[in-house]
Structures are given as C-alpha cells and as structure tokens.
CSV table of C-alpha atoms and ligand atoms in Angstrom, one decimal:
chain,number,residue,atom,x,y,z
A,1,MET,CA,-7.5,-39.1,24.2
A,2,ASN,CA,-11.0,-38.0,25.4
A,3,THR,CA,-11.5,-34.6,24.0
A,4,ALA,CA,-13.9,-32.5,25.3
A,5,ILE,CA,-14.9,-29.7,22.4
A,6,ARG,CA,-16.3,-25.9,22.3
A,7,LEU,CA,-17.7,-24.0,19.6
A,8,ILE,CA,-16.7,-20.3,20.3
A,9,ALA,CA,-18.3,-18.0,17.9
A,10,GLY,CA,-17.3,-14.3,17.6
A,11,THR,CA,-19.2,-11.1,16.2
A,12,ALA,CA,-18.3,-12.2,12.7
A,13,HIS,CA,-20.7,-14.4,11.9
A,14,PRO,CA,-23.1,-15.9,13.9
A,15,ALA,CA,-25.4,-17.5,11.4
A,16,LEU,CA,-22.2,-19.7,9.9
A,17,ALA,CA,-21.1,-20.3,12.9
A,18,ALA,CA,-25.1,-21.6,13.8
A,19,ALA,CA,-24.6,-23.1,11.3
A,20,ILE,CA,-22.2,-25.2,11.9
A,21,ALA,CA,-22.9,-26.0,15.6
A,22,ALA,CA,-25.9,-27.8,13.8
A,23,GLU,CA,-23.9,-29.9,11.0
A,24,LEU,CA,-22.0,-31.1,14.5
A,25,ALA,CA,-25.3,-31.6,17.1
A,26,LEU,CA,-22.9,-29.2,19.5
A,27,PRO,CA,-24.0,-26.8,20.8
A,28,LEU,CA,-22.2,-22.8,21.3
A,29,THR,CA,-21.1,-21.7,23.7
A,30,ARG,CA,-21.7,-19.2,25.9
A,31,CYS,CA,-20.0,-16.2,25.8
A,32,THR,CA,-20.5,-12.2,25.6
A,33,ILE,CA,-18.0,-10.4,23.3
A,34,GLU,CA,-18.6,-6.3,23.6
A,35,ARG,CA,-16.9,-2.9,23.0
A,36,PHE,CA,-16.0,-0.4,25.5
A,37,PRO,CA,-17.3,2.6,24.6
A,38,ASP,CA,-13.3,3.9,23.1
A,39,GLY,CA,-13.7,0.2,20.7
A,40,GLU,CA,-12.0,-1.5,21.9
A,41,VAL,CA,-13.3,-5.1,22.9
A,42,ALA,CA,-14.3,-7.0,25.5
A,43,ILE,CA,-14.7,-10.0,26.5
A,44,GLN,CA,-16.1,-13.4,28.5
A,45,VAL,CA,-16.1,-16.6,28.3
A,46,HIS,CA,-19.0,-18.3,30.6
A,47,GLU,CA,-18.5,-21.5,30.8
A,48,SER,CA,-14.8,-23.5,31.0
A,49,VAL,CA,-12.4,-24.6,28.4
A,50,ARG,CA,-9.8,-26.0,30.9
A,51,GLY,CA,-8.6,-29.1,29.3
A,52,MET,CA,-11.0,-29.0,25.9
A,53,THR,CA,-10.6,-28.5,22.2
A,54,VAL,CA,-11.7,-25.4,21.1
A,55,CYS,CA,-12.9,-23.6,17.5
A,56,LEU,CA,-12.9,-20.6,17.2
A,57,ILE,CA,-15.3,-19.5,14.8
A,58,GLN,CA,-14.5,-16.4,13.0
A,59,PRO,CA,-14.0,-14.9,9.6
A,60,THR,CA,-11.9,-11.8,9.9
A,61,GLY,CA,-14.1,-10.2,6.9
A,62,PRO,CA,-14.7,-6.2,7.3
A,63,PRO,CA,-14.6,-4.0,9.7
A,64,VAL,CA,-11.1,-6.5,9.5
A,65,ASN,CA,-9.5,-5.4,12.5
A,66,ASP,CA,-11.8,-5.7,14.8
A,67,HIS,CA,-13.1,-9.2,13.8
A,68,LEU,CA,-9.2,-10.3,13.6
A,69,ILE,CA,-8.4,-8.3,17.2
A,70,GLU,CA,-11.6,-10.7,18.4
A,71,LEU,CA,-9.5,-13.5,17.6
A,72,LEU,CA,-6.9,-13.3,19.0
A,73,ALA,CA,-8.6,-12.2,22.2
A,74,LEU,CA,-10.7,-15.1,22.6
A,75,ALA,CA,-7.8,-17.5,22.0
A,76,ASP,CA,-6.2,-15.3,24.8
A,77,ALA,CA,-8.9,-16.1,26.6
A,78,CYS,CA,-8.9,-19.5,26.3
A,79,ARG,CA,-5.1,-20.5,26.5
A,80,ARG,CA,-5.3,-18.7,29.6
A,81,ASP,CA,-8.6,-21.1,30.9
A,82,ALA,CA,-6.1,-24.4,29.9
A,83,ALA,CA,-7.6,-24.8,27.0
A,84,THR,CA,-5.9,-28.1,25.4
A,85,ARG,CA,-5.6,-27.0,21.7
A,86,ILE,CA,-7.4,-24.1,20.3
A,87,VAL,CA,-8.4,-24.3,16.4
A,88,ALA,CA,-9.3,-20.9,14.8
A,89,VAL,CA,-12.0,-21.7,11.9
A,90,THR,CA,-11.3,-18.6,10.0
A,91,PRO,CA,-12.7,-19.0,6.7
A,92,TYR,CA,-12.2,-15.9,5.0
A,93,LEU,CA,-8.5,-14.3,6.6
A,94,GLY,CA,-8.1,-11.1,6.3
A,95,TYR,CA,-4.8,-9.6,4.7
A,96,THR,CA,-4.1,-12.8,2.8
A,97,ARG,CA,-3.6,-10.5,-0.3
A,98,ALA,CA,-0.4,-8.9,2.0
A,99,ASP,CA,1.0,-12.2,0.6
A,100,LYS,CA,4.4,-10.3,-0.9
A,101,ARG,CA,6.4,-6.6,0.2
A,102,ALA,CA,4.4,-4.6,-2.1
A,103,GLY,CA,7.5,-2.3,-2.5
A,104,ARG,CA,10.6,-0.7,0.4
A,105,ARG,CA,9.6,-0.4,3.5
A,106,THR,CA,6.2,-2.4,3.0
A,107,PRO,CA,5.0,-4.8,5.5
A,108,ILE,CA,4.0,-8.8,4.6
A,109,THR,CA,0.9,-8.2,6.6
A,110,ALA,CA,-0.3,-11.9,5.6
A,111,SER,CA,3.0,-13.6,7.8
A,112,MET,CA,2.6,-11.4,10.6
A,113,VAL,CA,-1.2,-11.8,11.3
A,114,ALA,CA,-0.1,-15.6,11.2
A,115,GLN,CA,2.8,-14.7,13.6
A,116,VAL,CA,0.6,-13.2,15.9
A,117,MET,CA,-2.4,-16.1,15.9
A,118,GLN,CA,0.0,-18.7,16.9
A,119,ALA,CA,1.5,-16.5,19.3
A,120,VAL,CA,-2.1,-16.3,21.0
A,121,GLY,CA,-1.9,-19.4,21.4
A,122,ILE,CA,-3.8,-20.8,17.9
A,123,GLU,CA,-2.3,-24.5,16.7
A,124,HIS,CA,-3.9,-25.3,13.8
A,125,VAL,CA,-6.6,-23.3,11.5
A,126,ILE,CA,-9.2,-24.1,8.6
A,127,THR,CA,-9.6,-21.7,6.5
A,128,LEU,CA,-11.2,-21.8,2.7
A,129,ASP,CA,-9.5,-21.2,-1.2
A,130,LEU,CA,-6.5,-19.0,0.5
A,131,HIS,CA,-5.9,-15.9,-2.1
A,132,ALA,CA,-2.3,-17.3,-2.5
A,133,GLU,CA,-1.8,-21.3,-1.5
A,134,GLN,CA,1.9,-20.3,0.1
A,135,ILE,CA,0.4,-18.4,2.9
A,136,GLU,CA,0.2,-22.3,4.3
A,137,GLY,CA,3.7,-21.9,4.9
A,138,PHE,CA,3.4,-18.7,6.5
A,139,PHE,CA,2.1,-20.4,9.6
A,140,GLN,CA,3.8,-23.4,11.9
A,141,ALA,CA,0.9,-24.3,12.5
A,142,PRO,CA,-1.4,-27.1,10.2
A,143,VAL,CA,-3.0,-24.9,8.1
A,144,ASP,CA,-6.2,-27.1,6.3
A,145,ASN,CA,-7.0,-24.5,3.0
A,146,LEU,CA,-10.1,-26.1,2.2
A,147,SER,CA,-11.9,-25.9,-1.6
A,148,ALA,CA,-14.9,-24.3,-2.3
A,149,VAL,CA,-14.9,-25.0,-5.9
A,150,ALA,CA,-16.4,-28.6,-5.8
A,151,VAL,CA,-19.8,-26.9,-4.0
A,152,LEU,CA,-19.9,-24.3,-5.9
A,153,ALA,CA,-19.6,-25.4,-9.2
A,154,GLU,CA,-22.4,-28.3,-8.1
A,155,ALA,CA,-24.3,-25.1,-7.8
A,156,LEU,CA,-23.5,-23.2,-11.1
A,157,ARG,CA,-23.6,-26.4,-13.2
A,158,PRO,CA,-27.7,-26.6,-13.7
A,159,GLN,CA,-27.4,-22.4,-14.2
A,160,LEU,CA,-24.3,-22.3,-16.8
A,161,PRO,CA,-25.8,-22.1,-20.5
A,162,ARG,CA,-24.3,-24.6,-23.2
A,163,GLU,CA,-20.8,-23.4,-24.8
A,164,THR,CA,-20.1,-21.5,-21.2
A,165,VAL,CA,-16.2,-20.7,-21.7
A,166,VAL,CA,-14.5,-20.0,-17.4
A,167,ILE,CA,-12.6,-17.4,-16.9
A,168,SER,CA,-9.8,-16.5,-14.7
A,169,PRO,CA,-9.5,-12.8,-14.0
A,170,ASP,CA,-6.1,-12.8,-13.9
A,171,ALA,CA,-3.2,-14.8,-13.3
A,172,GLY,CA,-3.2,-15.7,-9.7
A,173,ARG,CA,-6.6,-17.4,-10.7
A,174,VAL,CA,-5.3,-19.6,-12.9
A,175,ARG,CA,-5.6,-22.7,-11.1
A,176,MET,CA,-8.9,-22.1,-9.2
A,177,ALA,CA,-10.0,-21.3,-13.2
A,178,THR,CA,-8.5,-24.4,-14.3
A,179,ALA,CA,-10.8,-26.5,-11.7
A,180,TYR,CA,-14.1,-24.7,-12.0
A,181,ALA,CA,-13.3,-26.1,-15.9
A,182,GLN,CA,-12.2,-29.4,-15.1
A,183,ARG,CA,-15.3,-29.7,-12.9
A,184,LEU,CA,-17.8,-28.2,-15.6
A,185,ARG,CA,-16.3,-29.0,-18.4
A,186,ALA,CA,-16.1,-26.5,-19.8
A,187,PRO,CA,-13.5,-23.9,-21.6
A,188,LEU,CA,-11.0,-22.1,-20.1
A,189,ALA,CA,-10.2,-18.2,-20.8
A,190,VAL,CA,-7.7,-15.8,-18.9
A,191,LEU,CA,-7.8,-12.2,-18.0
A,192,HIS,CA,-4.4,-10.0,-17.7
A,193,LYS,CA,-5.3,-7.4,-14.8
A,194,GLN,CA,-3.0,-4.8,-14.5
A,195,ARG,CA,-3.8,-3.7,-11.1
A,196,VAL,CA,-4.4,0.7,-11.5
A,197,SER,CA,-5.1,1.5,-7.2
A,198,GLY,CA,-6.7,-0.3,-4.7
A,199,THR,CA,-10.3,0.6,-6.8
A,200,GLU,CA,-9.4,0.5,-10.1
A,201,THR,CA,-7.9,-2.3,-12.8
A,202,HIS,CA,-7.4,-2.9,-15.8
A,203,VAL,CA,-7.5,-5.9,-18.9
A,204,THR,CA,-4.8,-5.4,-21.5
A,205,HIS,CA,-5.6,-8.8,-22.8
A,206,VAL,CA,-8.2,-11.7,-23.3
A,207,VAL,CA,-6.1,-14.6,-23.9
A,208,GLY,CA,-8.5,-17.9,-25.0
A,209,ASP,CA,-12.2,-17.4,-27.9
A,210,VAL,CA,-14.9,-15.9,-25.7
A,211,ALA,CA,-16.5,-14.6,-28.9
A,212,GLY,CA,-20.2,-14.9,-29.3
A,213,ARG,CA,-19.6,-17.7,-25.9
A,214,PRO,CA,-21.5,-16.7,-22.4
A,215,CYS,CA,-19.1,-16.9,-20.0
A,216,LEU,CA,-18.6,-17.8,-16.5
A,217,LEU,CA,-16.1,-16.0,-14.5
A,218,VAL,CA,-14.4,-16.8,-11.1
A,219,ASP,CA,-12.5,-15.7,-8.4
A,220,ASP,CA,-11.2,-16.0,-4.7
A,221,MET,CA,-13.0,-12.7,-3.5
A,222,ILE,CA,-15.4,-9.9,-4.7
A,223,ALA,CA,-14.3,-6.7,-2.4
A,224,THR,CA,-15.8,-3.6,-4.4
A,225,GLY,CA,-16.0,-5.2,-7.4
A,226,GLY,CA,-13.7,-3.8,-10.1
A,227,THR,CA,-12.0,-6.4,-11.3
A,228,LEU,CA,-15.1,-8.3,-12.4
A,229,ALA,CA,-16.5,-5.4,-13.8
A,230,ASP,CA,-13.2,-4.8,-15.8
A,231,GLY,CA,-13.6,-8.6,-17.0
A,232,ALA,CA,-16.7,-8.5,-17.8
A,233,ALA,CA,-16.2,-5.1,-20.1
A,234,ALA,CA,-13.0,-6.8,-21.9
A,235,LEU,CA,-15.2,-10.2,-21.9
A,236,ARG,CA,-17.7,-8.0,-24.0
A,237,ARG,CA,-14.7,-6.0,-25.7
A,238,ALA,CA,-14.0,-9.5,-27.4
A,239,GLY,CA,-17.6,-9.9,-28.3
A,240,ALA,CA,-18.5,-12.6,-25.3
A,241,ARG,CA,-22.8,-13.0,-25.6
A,242,GLU,CA,-25.0,-12.7,-22.3
A,243,PRO,CA,-24.9,-13.4,-19.4
A,244,ILE,CA,-21.1,-13.4,-18.0
A,245,ILE,CA,-22.4,-15.0,-14.3
A,246,ALA,CA,-19.7,-14.8,-11.4
A,247,ALA,CA,-18.7,-17.0,-9.1
A,248,ALA,CA,-16.5,-16.7,-6.3
A,249,THR,CA,-15.9,-18.3,-2.4
A,250,HIS,CA,-15.9,-15.1,-0.5
A,251,GLY,CA,-18.3,-12.5,-0.8
A,252,LEU,CA,-17.0,-9.2,0.9
A,253,LEU,CA,-19.1,-7.2,-1.1
A,254,LEU,CA,-18.3,-3.7,-0.3
A,255,PRO,CA,-20.9,-0.6,-0.3
A,256,GLY,CA,-21.3,-0.3,-4.0
A,257,ALA,CA,-19.5,-4.0,-5.2
A,258,ARG,CA,-23.3,-4.5,-6.1
A,259,GLU,CA,-23.8,-1.6,-8.3
A,260,ARG,CA,-20.9,-1.6,-9.6
A,261,LEU,CA,-20.8,-5.4,-11.1
A,262,ALA,CA,-25.3,-4.5,-12.2
A,263,GLU,CA,-23.5,-1.5,-14.1
A,264,ALA,CA,-21.0,-4.2,-16.0
A,265,GLY,CA,-24.0,-6.1,-16.4
A,266,ILE,CA,-23.1,-9.2,-14.7
A,267,GLU,CA,-26.0,-11.2,-14.3
A,268,ARG,CA,-25.6,-12.7,-11.6
A,269,LEU,CA,-23.1,-14.1,-9.1
A,270,VAL,CA,-23.1,-17.0,-6.8
A,271,VAL,CA,-20.8,-16.8,-3.3
A,272,THR,CA,-20.4,-19.1,-0.2
A,273,ASP,CA,-21.5,-17.7,3.2
A,274,SER,CA,-17.9,-17.7,4.7
A,275,LEU,CA,-18.8,-13.5,4.9
A,276,PRO,CA,-22.1,-12.8,5.7
A,277,ILE,CA,-24.2,-11.2,2.5
A,278,ASN,CA,-26.3,-9.1,3.1
A,279,GLY,CA,-28.7,-6.8,1.1
A,280,THR,CA,-30.9,-7.3,-1.6
A,281,ALA,CA,-29.7,-5.4,-4.6
A,282,PRO,CA,-28.9,-7.1,-8.1
A,283,PRO,CA,-27.3,-8.8,-9.4
A,284,ALA,CA,-28.7,-11.7,-8.1
A,285,ILE,CA,-26.9,-14.0,-5.5
A,286,SER,CA,-26.8,-16.9,-4.7
A,287,VAL,CA,-25.0,-18.5,-1.3
A,288,VAL,CA,-23.8,-21.1,-1.1
A,289,SER,CA,-23.4,-22.9,2.3
A,290,VAL,CA,-20.5,-24.1,3.4
A,291,ALA,CA,-20.7,-24.7,6.8
A,292,PRO,CA,-21.1,-29.0,6.1
A,293,LEU,CA,-17.7,-28.6,4.9
A,294,LEU,CA,-16.2,-26.7,8.0
A,295,ALA,CA,-18.2,-28.7,10.3
A,296,GLU,CA,-16.7,-32.3,8.1
A,297,ALA,CA,-13.2,-30.2,8.6
A,298,ILE,CA,-13.7,-29.6,12.3
A,299,ARG,CA,-14.8,-33.1,12.5
A,300,ARG,CA,-11.7,-34.5,10.9
A,301,CYS,CA,-9.0,-32.1,12.8
A,302,LEU,CA,-10.9,-32.9,16.1
A,303,GLY,CA,-10.7,-37.0,15.1
A,304,ALA,CA,-12.6,-40.0,15.5
A,305,SER,CA,-11.9,-39.8,19.5
A,306,ALA,CA,-12.6,-36.5,19.8
A,307,THR,CA,-16.3,-37.0,22.1
A,308,PRO,CA,-18.5,-33.9,22.7
A,309,THR,CA,-19.8,-32.4,25.6
B,1,LIG,C1,-7.3,-10.0,-6.4
B,1,LIG,O1,-6.0,-10.9,-6.4
B,1,LIG,C2,-8.0,-11.1,-5.7
B,1,LIG,O2,-7.9,-12.7,-6.6
B,1,LIG,C3,-9.6,-10.2,-6.6
B,1,LIG,O3,-9.6,-10.3,-7.7
B,1,LIG,C4,-9.9,-9.0,-6.3
B,1,LIG,O4,-9.2,-8.8,-4.3
B,1,LIG,C5,-10.9,-8.5,-6.4
B,1,LIG,O5,-11.3,-7.2,-5.2
B,1,LIG,P1,-12.2,-6.3,-6.8
B,1,LIG,O6,-13.0,-6.7,-6.6
B,1,LIG,O7,-11.6,-4.8,-5.2
B,1,LIG,O8,-11.2,-6.1,-7.3
C-alpha cells in the first residue's frame, strides 16, 4: 500500500493541528472553512484527497455542535472526493458524558455521535482519555483511546510536595487516579460525589487518609470547575493541607470555571492542549502538549508503508 496522507485542520484548535503537523513534518492541507450568516458551515478543501488517507484534526470542544458539524462536513467533503480512508483525530470528543440514558425518553448522545461520524465515512478515531472507556464500543470503527496520564504525571512529578495524596473526584475516575498514583508512587483517596445539577455537585464522603497532607485532584475534564471546587472544599474539611493541585486531560474551562477553582483555593492546574486554553486568570495553569502523542498515534495508524506527500 502506498498511502499518501493529508492532514486537515478544522477551526477548533489550529495551534494543536500545527503542532501535530510539525511533529509529522507534513503540511496542513489548504482549505477554507467559513460560516454563512445563518450559522451554517461552508467548507472547501483546496487540494485533492483522492486515493489518500485523510486525518481530520478537530477536537469537538465548545461550541461543541459547531465543531462537530464541521468535522462531519469535512469528512463528507473528503469521502465525496474519494479519499481512501478518513481518520478523525478528536483528542477531546464532545458528548461523551452522555454515554447512558439519564431516564426515560432521553438519548444516548455519545452513541448517536459515533453513528453519525461513521455514517459520513470516518473509519478510524484517535482520541484521548474518553470519559468512559466503553464509549469505544459505540463505534464499529477502530478507536485509539490514548491516555495523557503519563505525560501529565511527568509534568506533575517535580511540582508535588512530599506526602501528596492523589484524589479521585468520584467513583468514575478511580481507574485514572490509580494510574496517576502508581506513576507518582503516591497514596490514593476517593471522593463520593453526587451530581445535583449540571453545575452543582456535592461530596458526601472522603474515602482514604488526607489529614495533614497535600492533595492532587485528577479528572478527565474540567468544565464548570464545580467537581474540583467541591472536591477541594471536602478535602479541606477532612483536614488536607495546602497545596491542593489539580490535573485534568481536557481543560474545557467554561466561563467562570477559573474563578471558581481559584476561590476554592486550587493553587495550580495542569492540563493538556487537547483543547485551546485561553486567558491568564488564576489559578496558574501549566499546559502540557499532547501533539507528540497524537502524532505518534497517527504515524502508527498510517503504518510504516505510509509515505508523506
Ligand atoms: C464527570 O463525571 C466528569 O468526569 C468530570 O468530573 C466533570 O464532567 C467535570 O465537570 P465540571 O467541571 O463541570 O464539574
């Protein structure tokens, strides 16, 4: 197989796309992505993709629906131009928290998104720390669900005081927190979280010994900051000492999240660049690039026989 490759960036995260392209020493394919006055997306890929493998680099973070539609339209454009294979490089995949029915007459939106992505011709997905590993099963296509734990743990290692306890903010994150604890050779504690609403959570129990110890709260994503802010308050009530540091793969950091984290006394935050991180408001944020990790996954997905054009 002599596979020519096209890297195409949506508008979600041009800096990450450029970093991946630099890692692979490949150019980004020229394309125009615009909005009509009514909000519809208009796309034109300016170079042929016929017979090629196309990697569409587009994390579907906020505005999630716009970025998702852009990804789908890009895939459709490439399929109609007879691309041989379309790979979605979506380090953050929106809607993955909707991975089960929340009640009667509710959708499983993560499953729907997977079906739609495949319907437009996406045949392979490269992503990072999916909210739940079983989401991979919503796809018939192969999914490379990479983990940022190793790169984040390396960045955290020199920043952590002695005796730091790794904290899982809820039951769903225990596996990830255990991976951090093992890499950092640190003890683990788990919070019992109940979600009151989309913006409010409540920690009812701290399982593990945090008294007199600094803490590292880890999560897959920070959206409103509610989970980590509430977690930090519960840790303080349980006697944890400063600093309380937080790490997450995906820094959605919706408006107000930083303020919430700073008010909760979270001193530092370490996230990846799976999504654009804007602004300079406290807490201090270290951003670790996952471009090398994603580039390596693309390389492996394309196989040794792939030849850059
Ligand atoms: C929940 O299950 C997730 O793993 C995150 O803890 C949550 O989505 C973070 O959202 P927020 O920052 O709004 O609490």
